[in-house]
Tab-separated table of C-alpha atoms in Angstrom:
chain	number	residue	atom	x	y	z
E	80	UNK	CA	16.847	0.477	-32.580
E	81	UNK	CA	16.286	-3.195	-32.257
E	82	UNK	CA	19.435	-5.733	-33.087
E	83	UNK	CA	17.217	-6.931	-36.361
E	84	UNK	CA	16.374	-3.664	-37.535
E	85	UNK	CA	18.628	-0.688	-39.640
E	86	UNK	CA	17.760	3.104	-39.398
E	87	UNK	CA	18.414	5.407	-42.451
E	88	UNK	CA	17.775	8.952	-43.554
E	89	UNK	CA	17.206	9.353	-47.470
E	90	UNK	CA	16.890	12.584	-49.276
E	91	UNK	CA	14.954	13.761	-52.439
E	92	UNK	CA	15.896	17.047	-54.157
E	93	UNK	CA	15.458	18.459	-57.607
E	94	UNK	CA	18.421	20.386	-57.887
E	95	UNK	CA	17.337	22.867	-61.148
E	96	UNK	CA	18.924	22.467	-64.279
E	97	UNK	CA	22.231	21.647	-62.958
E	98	UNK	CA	24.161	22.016	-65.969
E	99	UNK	CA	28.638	21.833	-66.118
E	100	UNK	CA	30.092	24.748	-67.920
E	101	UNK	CA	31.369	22.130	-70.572
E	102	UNK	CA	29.222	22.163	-74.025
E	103	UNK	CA	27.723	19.311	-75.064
E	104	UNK	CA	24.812	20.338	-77.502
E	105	UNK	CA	21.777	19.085	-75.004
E	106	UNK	CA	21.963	22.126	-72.510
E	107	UNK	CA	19.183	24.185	-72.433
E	108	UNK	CA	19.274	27.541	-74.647
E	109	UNK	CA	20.281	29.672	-71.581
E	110	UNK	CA	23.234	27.223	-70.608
E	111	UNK	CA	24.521	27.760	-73.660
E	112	UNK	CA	24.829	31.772	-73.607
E	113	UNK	CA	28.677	32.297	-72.452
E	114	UNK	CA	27.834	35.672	-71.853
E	115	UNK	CA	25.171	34.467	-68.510
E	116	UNK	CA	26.875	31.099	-68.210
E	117	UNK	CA	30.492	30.398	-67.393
E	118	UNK	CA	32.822	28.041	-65.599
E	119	UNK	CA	33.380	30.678	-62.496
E	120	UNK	CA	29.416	30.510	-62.097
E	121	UNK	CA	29.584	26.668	-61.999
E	122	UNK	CA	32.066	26.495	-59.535
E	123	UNK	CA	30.434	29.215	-57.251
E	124	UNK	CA	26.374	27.140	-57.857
E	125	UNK	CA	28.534	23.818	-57.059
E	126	UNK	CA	29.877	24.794	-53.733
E	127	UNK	CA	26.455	26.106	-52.741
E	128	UNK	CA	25.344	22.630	-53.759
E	129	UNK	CA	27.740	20.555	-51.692
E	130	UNK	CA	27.538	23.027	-48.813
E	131	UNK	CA	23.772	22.055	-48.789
E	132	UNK	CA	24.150	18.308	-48.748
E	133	UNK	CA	26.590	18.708	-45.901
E	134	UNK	CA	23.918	20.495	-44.158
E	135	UNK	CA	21.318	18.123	-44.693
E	136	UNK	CA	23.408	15.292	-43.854
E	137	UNK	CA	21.694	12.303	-45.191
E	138	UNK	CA	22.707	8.434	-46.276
E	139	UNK	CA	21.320	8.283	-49.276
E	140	UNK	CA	20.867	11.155	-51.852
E	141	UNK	CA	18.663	11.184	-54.764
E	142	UNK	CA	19.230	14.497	-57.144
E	143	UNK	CA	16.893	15.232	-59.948
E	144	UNK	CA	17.724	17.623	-63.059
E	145	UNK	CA	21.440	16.902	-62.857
E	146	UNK	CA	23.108	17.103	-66.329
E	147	UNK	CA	25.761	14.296	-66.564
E	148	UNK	CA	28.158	11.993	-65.026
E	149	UNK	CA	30.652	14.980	-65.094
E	150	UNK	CA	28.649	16.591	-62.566
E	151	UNK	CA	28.429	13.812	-60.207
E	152	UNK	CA	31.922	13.787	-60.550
E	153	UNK	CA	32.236	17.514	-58.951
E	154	UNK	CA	29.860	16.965	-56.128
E	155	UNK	CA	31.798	13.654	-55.337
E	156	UNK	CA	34.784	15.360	-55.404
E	157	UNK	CA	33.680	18.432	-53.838
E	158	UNK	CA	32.204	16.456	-51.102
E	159	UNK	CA	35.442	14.442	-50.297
E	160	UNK	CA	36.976	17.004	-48.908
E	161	UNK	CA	34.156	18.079	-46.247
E	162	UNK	CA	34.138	15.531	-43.745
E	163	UNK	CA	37.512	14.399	-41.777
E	164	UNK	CA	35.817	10.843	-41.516
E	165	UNK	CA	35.864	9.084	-44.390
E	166	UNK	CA	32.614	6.939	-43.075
E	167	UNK	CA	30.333	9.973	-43.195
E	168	UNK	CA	31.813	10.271	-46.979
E	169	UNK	CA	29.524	9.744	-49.922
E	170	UNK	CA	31.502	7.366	-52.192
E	171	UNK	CA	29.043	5.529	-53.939
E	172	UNK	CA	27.299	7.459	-56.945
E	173	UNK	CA	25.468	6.529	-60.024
E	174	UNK	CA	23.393	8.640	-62.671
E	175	UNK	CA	21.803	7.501	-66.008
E	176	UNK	CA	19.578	9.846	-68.764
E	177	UNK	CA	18.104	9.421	-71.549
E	178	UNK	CA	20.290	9.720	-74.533
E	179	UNK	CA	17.583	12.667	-75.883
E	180	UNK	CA	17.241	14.504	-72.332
E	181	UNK	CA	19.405	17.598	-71.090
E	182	UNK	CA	19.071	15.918	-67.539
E	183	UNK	CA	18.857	12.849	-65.583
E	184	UNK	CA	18.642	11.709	-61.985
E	185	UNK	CA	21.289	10.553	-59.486
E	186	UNK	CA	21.998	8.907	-56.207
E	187	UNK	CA	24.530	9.510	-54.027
E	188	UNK	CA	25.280	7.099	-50.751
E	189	UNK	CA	27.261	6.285	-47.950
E	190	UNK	CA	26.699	2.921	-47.946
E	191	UNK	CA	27.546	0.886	-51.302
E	192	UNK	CA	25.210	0.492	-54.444
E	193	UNK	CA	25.511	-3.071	-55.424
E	194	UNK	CA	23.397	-2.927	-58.686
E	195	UNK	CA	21.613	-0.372	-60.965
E	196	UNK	CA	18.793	-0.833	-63.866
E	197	UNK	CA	17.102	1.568	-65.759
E	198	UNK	CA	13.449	1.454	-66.711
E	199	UNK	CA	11.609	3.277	-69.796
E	200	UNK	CA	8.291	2.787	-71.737
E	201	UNK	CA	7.576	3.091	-75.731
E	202	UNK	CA	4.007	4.095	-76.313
E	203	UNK	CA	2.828	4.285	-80.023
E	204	UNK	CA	-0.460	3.865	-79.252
E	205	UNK	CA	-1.466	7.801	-78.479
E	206	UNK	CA	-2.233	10.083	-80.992
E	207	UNK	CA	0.963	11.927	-80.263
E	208	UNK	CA	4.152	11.460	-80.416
E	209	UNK	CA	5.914	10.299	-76.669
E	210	UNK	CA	8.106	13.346	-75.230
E	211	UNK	CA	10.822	12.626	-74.330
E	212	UNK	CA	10.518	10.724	-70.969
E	213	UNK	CA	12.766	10.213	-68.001
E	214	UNK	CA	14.248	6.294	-66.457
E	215	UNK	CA	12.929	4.851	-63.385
E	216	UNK	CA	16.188	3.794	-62.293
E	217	UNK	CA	16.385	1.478	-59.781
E	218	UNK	CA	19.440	0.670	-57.490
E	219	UNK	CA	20.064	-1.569	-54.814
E	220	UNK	CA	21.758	-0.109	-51.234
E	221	UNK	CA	23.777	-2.489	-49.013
E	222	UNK	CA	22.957	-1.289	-45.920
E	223	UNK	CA	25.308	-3.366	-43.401
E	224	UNK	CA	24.101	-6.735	-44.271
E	225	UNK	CA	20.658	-5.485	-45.949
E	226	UNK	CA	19.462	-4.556	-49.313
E	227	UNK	CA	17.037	-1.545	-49.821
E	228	UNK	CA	16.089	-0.885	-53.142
E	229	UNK	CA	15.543	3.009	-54.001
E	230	UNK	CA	13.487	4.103	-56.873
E	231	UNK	CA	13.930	7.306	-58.267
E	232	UNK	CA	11.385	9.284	-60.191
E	233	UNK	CA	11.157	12.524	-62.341
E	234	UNK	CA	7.868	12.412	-64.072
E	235	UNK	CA	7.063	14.234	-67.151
E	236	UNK	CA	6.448	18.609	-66.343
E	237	UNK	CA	3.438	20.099	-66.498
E	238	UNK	CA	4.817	23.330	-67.683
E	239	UNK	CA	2.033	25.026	-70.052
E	240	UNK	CA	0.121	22.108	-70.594
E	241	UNK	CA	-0.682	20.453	-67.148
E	242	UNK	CA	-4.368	18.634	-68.519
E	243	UNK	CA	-2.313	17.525	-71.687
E	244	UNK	CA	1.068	16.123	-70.237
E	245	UNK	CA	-0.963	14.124	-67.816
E	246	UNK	CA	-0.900	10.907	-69.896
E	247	UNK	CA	2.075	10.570	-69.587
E	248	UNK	CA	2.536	11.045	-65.668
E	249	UNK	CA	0.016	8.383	-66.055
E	250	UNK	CA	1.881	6.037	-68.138
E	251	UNK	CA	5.097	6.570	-65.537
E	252	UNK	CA	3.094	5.441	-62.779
E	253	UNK	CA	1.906	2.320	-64.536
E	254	UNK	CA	5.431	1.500	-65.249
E	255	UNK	CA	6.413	1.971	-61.878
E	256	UNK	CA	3.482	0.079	-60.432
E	257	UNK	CA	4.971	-2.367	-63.196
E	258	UNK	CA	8.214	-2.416	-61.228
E	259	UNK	CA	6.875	-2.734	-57.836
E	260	UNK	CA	4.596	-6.288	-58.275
E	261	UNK	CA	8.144	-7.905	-59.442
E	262	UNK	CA	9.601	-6.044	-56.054
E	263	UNK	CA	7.205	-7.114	-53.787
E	264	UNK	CA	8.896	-9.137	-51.524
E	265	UNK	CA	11.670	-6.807	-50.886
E	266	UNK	CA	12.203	-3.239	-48.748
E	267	UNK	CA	11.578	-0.114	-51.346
E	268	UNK	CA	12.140	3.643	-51.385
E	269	UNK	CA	10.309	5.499	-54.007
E	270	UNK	CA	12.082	9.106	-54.702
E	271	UNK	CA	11.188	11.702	-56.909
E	272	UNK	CA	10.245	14.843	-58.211
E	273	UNK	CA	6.434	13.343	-59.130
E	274	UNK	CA	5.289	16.629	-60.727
E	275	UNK	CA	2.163	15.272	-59.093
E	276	UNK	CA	0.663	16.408	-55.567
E	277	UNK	CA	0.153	14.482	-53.329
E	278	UNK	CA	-3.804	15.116	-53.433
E	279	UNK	CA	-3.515	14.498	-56.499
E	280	UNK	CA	-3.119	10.660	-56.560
E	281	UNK	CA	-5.772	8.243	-55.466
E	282	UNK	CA	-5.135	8.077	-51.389
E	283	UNK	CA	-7.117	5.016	-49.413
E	284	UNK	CA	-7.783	6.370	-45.334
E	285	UNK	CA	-7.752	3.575	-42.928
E	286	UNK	CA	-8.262	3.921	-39.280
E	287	UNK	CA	-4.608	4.355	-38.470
E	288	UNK	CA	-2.901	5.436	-41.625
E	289	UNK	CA	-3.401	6.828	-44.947
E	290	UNK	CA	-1.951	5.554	-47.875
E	291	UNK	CA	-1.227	6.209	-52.076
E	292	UNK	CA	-2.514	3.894	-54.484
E	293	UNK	CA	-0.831	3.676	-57.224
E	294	UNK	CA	-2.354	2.734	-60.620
E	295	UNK	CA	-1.282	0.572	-63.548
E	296	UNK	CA	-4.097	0.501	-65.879
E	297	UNK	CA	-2.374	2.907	-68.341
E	298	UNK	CA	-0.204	0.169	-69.640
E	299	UNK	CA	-2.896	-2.443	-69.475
E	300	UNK	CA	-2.403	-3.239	-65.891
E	301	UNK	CA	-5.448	-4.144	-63.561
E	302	UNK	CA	-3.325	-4.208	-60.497
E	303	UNK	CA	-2.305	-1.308	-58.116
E	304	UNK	CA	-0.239	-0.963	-55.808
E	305	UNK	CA	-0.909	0.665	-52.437
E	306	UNK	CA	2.562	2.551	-50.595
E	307	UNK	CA	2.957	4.604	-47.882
E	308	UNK	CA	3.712	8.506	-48.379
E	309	UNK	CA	5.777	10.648	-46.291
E	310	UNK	CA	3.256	13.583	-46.929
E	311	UNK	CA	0.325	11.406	-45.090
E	312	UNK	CA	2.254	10.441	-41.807
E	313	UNK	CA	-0.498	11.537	-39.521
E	314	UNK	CA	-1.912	14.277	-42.013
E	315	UNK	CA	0.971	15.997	-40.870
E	316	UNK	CA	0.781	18.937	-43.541
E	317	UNK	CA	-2.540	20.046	-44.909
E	318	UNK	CA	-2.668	20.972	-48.522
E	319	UNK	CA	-1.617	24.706	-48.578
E	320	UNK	CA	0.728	25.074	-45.460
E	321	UNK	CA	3.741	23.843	-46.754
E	322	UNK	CA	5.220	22.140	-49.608
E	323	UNK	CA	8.126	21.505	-51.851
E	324	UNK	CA	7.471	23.578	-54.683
E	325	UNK	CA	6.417	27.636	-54.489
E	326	UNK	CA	4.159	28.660	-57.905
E	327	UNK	CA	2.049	31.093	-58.095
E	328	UNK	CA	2.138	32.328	-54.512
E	329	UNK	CA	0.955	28.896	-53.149
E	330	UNK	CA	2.798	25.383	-52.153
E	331	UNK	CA	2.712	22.299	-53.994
E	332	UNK	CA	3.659	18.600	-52.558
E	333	UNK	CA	4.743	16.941	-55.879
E	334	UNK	CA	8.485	15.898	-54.395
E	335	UNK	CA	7.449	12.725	-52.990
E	336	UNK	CA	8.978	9.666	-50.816
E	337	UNK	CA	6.933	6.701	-50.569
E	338	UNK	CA	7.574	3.417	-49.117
E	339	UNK	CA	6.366	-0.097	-48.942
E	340	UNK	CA	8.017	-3.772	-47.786
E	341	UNK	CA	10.192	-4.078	-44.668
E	342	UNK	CA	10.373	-0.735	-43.997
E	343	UNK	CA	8.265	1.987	-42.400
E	344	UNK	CA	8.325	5.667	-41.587
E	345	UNK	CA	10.631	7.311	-38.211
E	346	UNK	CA	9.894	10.701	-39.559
E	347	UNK	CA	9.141	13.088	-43.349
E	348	UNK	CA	9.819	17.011	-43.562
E	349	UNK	CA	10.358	19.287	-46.158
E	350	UNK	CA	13.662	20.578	-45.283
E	351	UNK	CA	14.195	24.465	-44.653
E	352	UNK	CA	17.142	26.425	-44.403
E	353	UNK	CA	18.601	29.691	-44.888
E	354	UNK	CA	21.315	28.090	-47.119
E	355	UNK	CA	18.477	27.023	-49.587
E	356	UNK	CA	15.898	29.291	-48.884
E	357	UNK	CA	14.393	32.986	-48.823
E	358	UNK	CA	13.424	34.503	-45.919
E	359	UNK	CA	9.837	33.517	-46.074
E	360	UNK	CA	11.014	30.002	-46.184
E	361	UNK	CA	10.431	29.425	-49.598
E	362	UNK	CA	13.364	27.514	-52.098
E	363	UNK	CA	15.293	30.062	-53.397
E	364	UNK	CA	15.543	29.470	-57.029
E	365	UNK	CA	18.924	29.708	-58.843
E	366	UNK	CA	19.042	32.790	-61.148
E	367	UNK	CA	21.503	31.920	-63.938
E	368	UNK	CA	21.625	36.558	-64.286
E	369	UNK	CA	23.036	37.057	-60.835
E	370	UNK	CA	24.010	33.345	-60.076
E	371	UNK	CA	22.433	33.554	-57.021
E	372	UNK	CA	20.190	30.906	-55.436
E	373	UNK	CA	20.276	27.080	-55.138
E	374	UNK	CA	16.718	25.594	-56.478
E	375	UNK	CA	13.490	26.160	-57.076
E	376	UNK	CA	12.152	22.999	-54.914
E	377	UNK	CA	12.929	22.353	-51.330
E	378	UNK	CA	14.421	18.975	-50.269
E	379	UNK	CA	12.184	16.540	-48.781
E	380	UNK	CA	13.663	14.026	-46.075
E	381	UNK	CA	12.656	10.842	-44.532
E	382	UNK	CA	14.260	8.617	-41.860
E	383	UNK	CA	13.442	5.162	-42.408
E	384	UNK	CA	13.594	1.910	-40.076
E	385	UNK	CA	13.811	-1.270	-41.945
């Protein structure tokens, strides 16, 4: 590493429904079922958690589907007490939701978090009515005497209606293509559970790299925005041999980290590990019946030079 230059690793994880045992009226139905859903449970699906971030070990977390500030609470407190050094501690945190949405993202960091904003849109123009729709939030990282901005991402589901909900995947892009023009000049991470695969977005192939371009035109945008993608580093996984998501007996790519500015690429992998995974090497989902498992998605990780 040059004297000019910082190195940092940066993981992406959609953590399932991680819900408290607390009541709060927004949980989904099966939280809310005492009899399948109780404080001991928590506890047990928190350490699993923690044990996992250990594992992975990275600066910078980003967790998707995580219910409240409680539960950043637990993992930050959990996590205190699993490292003797208190510089490979995560103290820095922040989370934000929607006050209509059961879950929200996160980011967890070694280094500190010097300033946080949430994005949303308001469309009235479709002829329904906007779901309920999840923040880009955006936070800035003080990385020794740098500033990396990390975007993080959970785009609308296609559960049951993957042609319908795709508007408004569409209209999340344009706002975060939105975002990105005022950012230009600085060094971004984009994070997320994109509910998107990677083949699925436009992709430009150069001679020596591949890269996502993003599209605005949804909200009235004629500029894109072109960012690098962890899944395209040398076409390193072909669409079927590995992902971050297991349905229906095949892989899917939609957990995403893409890049652009002052900063470039050292190395992208799904992460798998028998702490987090079956043993075909797929995520093991968490079963609220047995409270078994972890999460449904694998965590993807990138180590970044910037």
């Amino acid at each position: 590493m040059t004297s000019d230059s910082e190195n940092v690793s940066i993981v992406s994880w959609n953590v399932q429904t991680f819900f408290n045992a607390e009541s709060d009226g927004t949980e989904y139905s099966n939280f809310c079922d005492k009899t399948k859903w109780n404080r001991e449970k928590y506890l047990a699906r928190l350490e699993r958690l923690c044990n996992a971030l250990v594992e992975l070990d990275a600066d910078i977390y980003v967790l998707e589907e995580i219910e409240n500030e409680s539960v950043i609470y637990d993992i930050s407190n959990q996590l205190s007490g699993k490292s003797w050094d208190s510089g490979k501690k995560w103290a820095y945190s922040c989370f934000a939701k929607d006050v209509n949405s059961a879950i929200g993202c996160a980011v967890l960091s070694r280094y500190e978090l010097t300033g946080m904003n949430c994005h949303c849109i308001d469309v009235r123009t479709t002829d329904e009515k906007q779901p309920v729709l999840r923040y880009l939030i955006e936070v800035e990282v003080k990385v020794k005497d740098r500033l990396l901005t990390v975007l993080a991402n959970h785009w609308k589901s296609k559960l049951n209606d993957a042609e319908g909900t795709e508007v408004w995947r569409q209209f999340q892009e344009s706002l975060l293509v939105l975002r990105l023009l005022e950012l230009k000049d600085a060094s971004v991470v984009i994070c997320g559970d994109f509910n998107k695969d990677i083949g699925e977005f436009c992709i430009e192939r150069y001679s020596d790299e591949a890269k996502v371009l993003l599209k605005g035109d949804s909200l009235k945008c004629e500029d894109s925005f072109s960012v690098s993608a962890g899944w395209l580093l040398d076409e390193q996984v072909s669409e079927g041999e590995s992902g971050s998501y297991y349905y229906k007996d095949s892989w899917e790519r939609i957990d995403s980290i893409f890049i652009f500015g002052n900063c470039s690429f050292l190395k992208f992998e799904p992460c798998v590990n028998d702490l987090w995974c079956d043993e075909d090497g797929h995520p093991d989902g968490y079963k609220i019946y047995s409270g078994e498992g972890v999460s449904d998605h694998l965590p993807v990780k990138a180590y970044l030079r910037f």
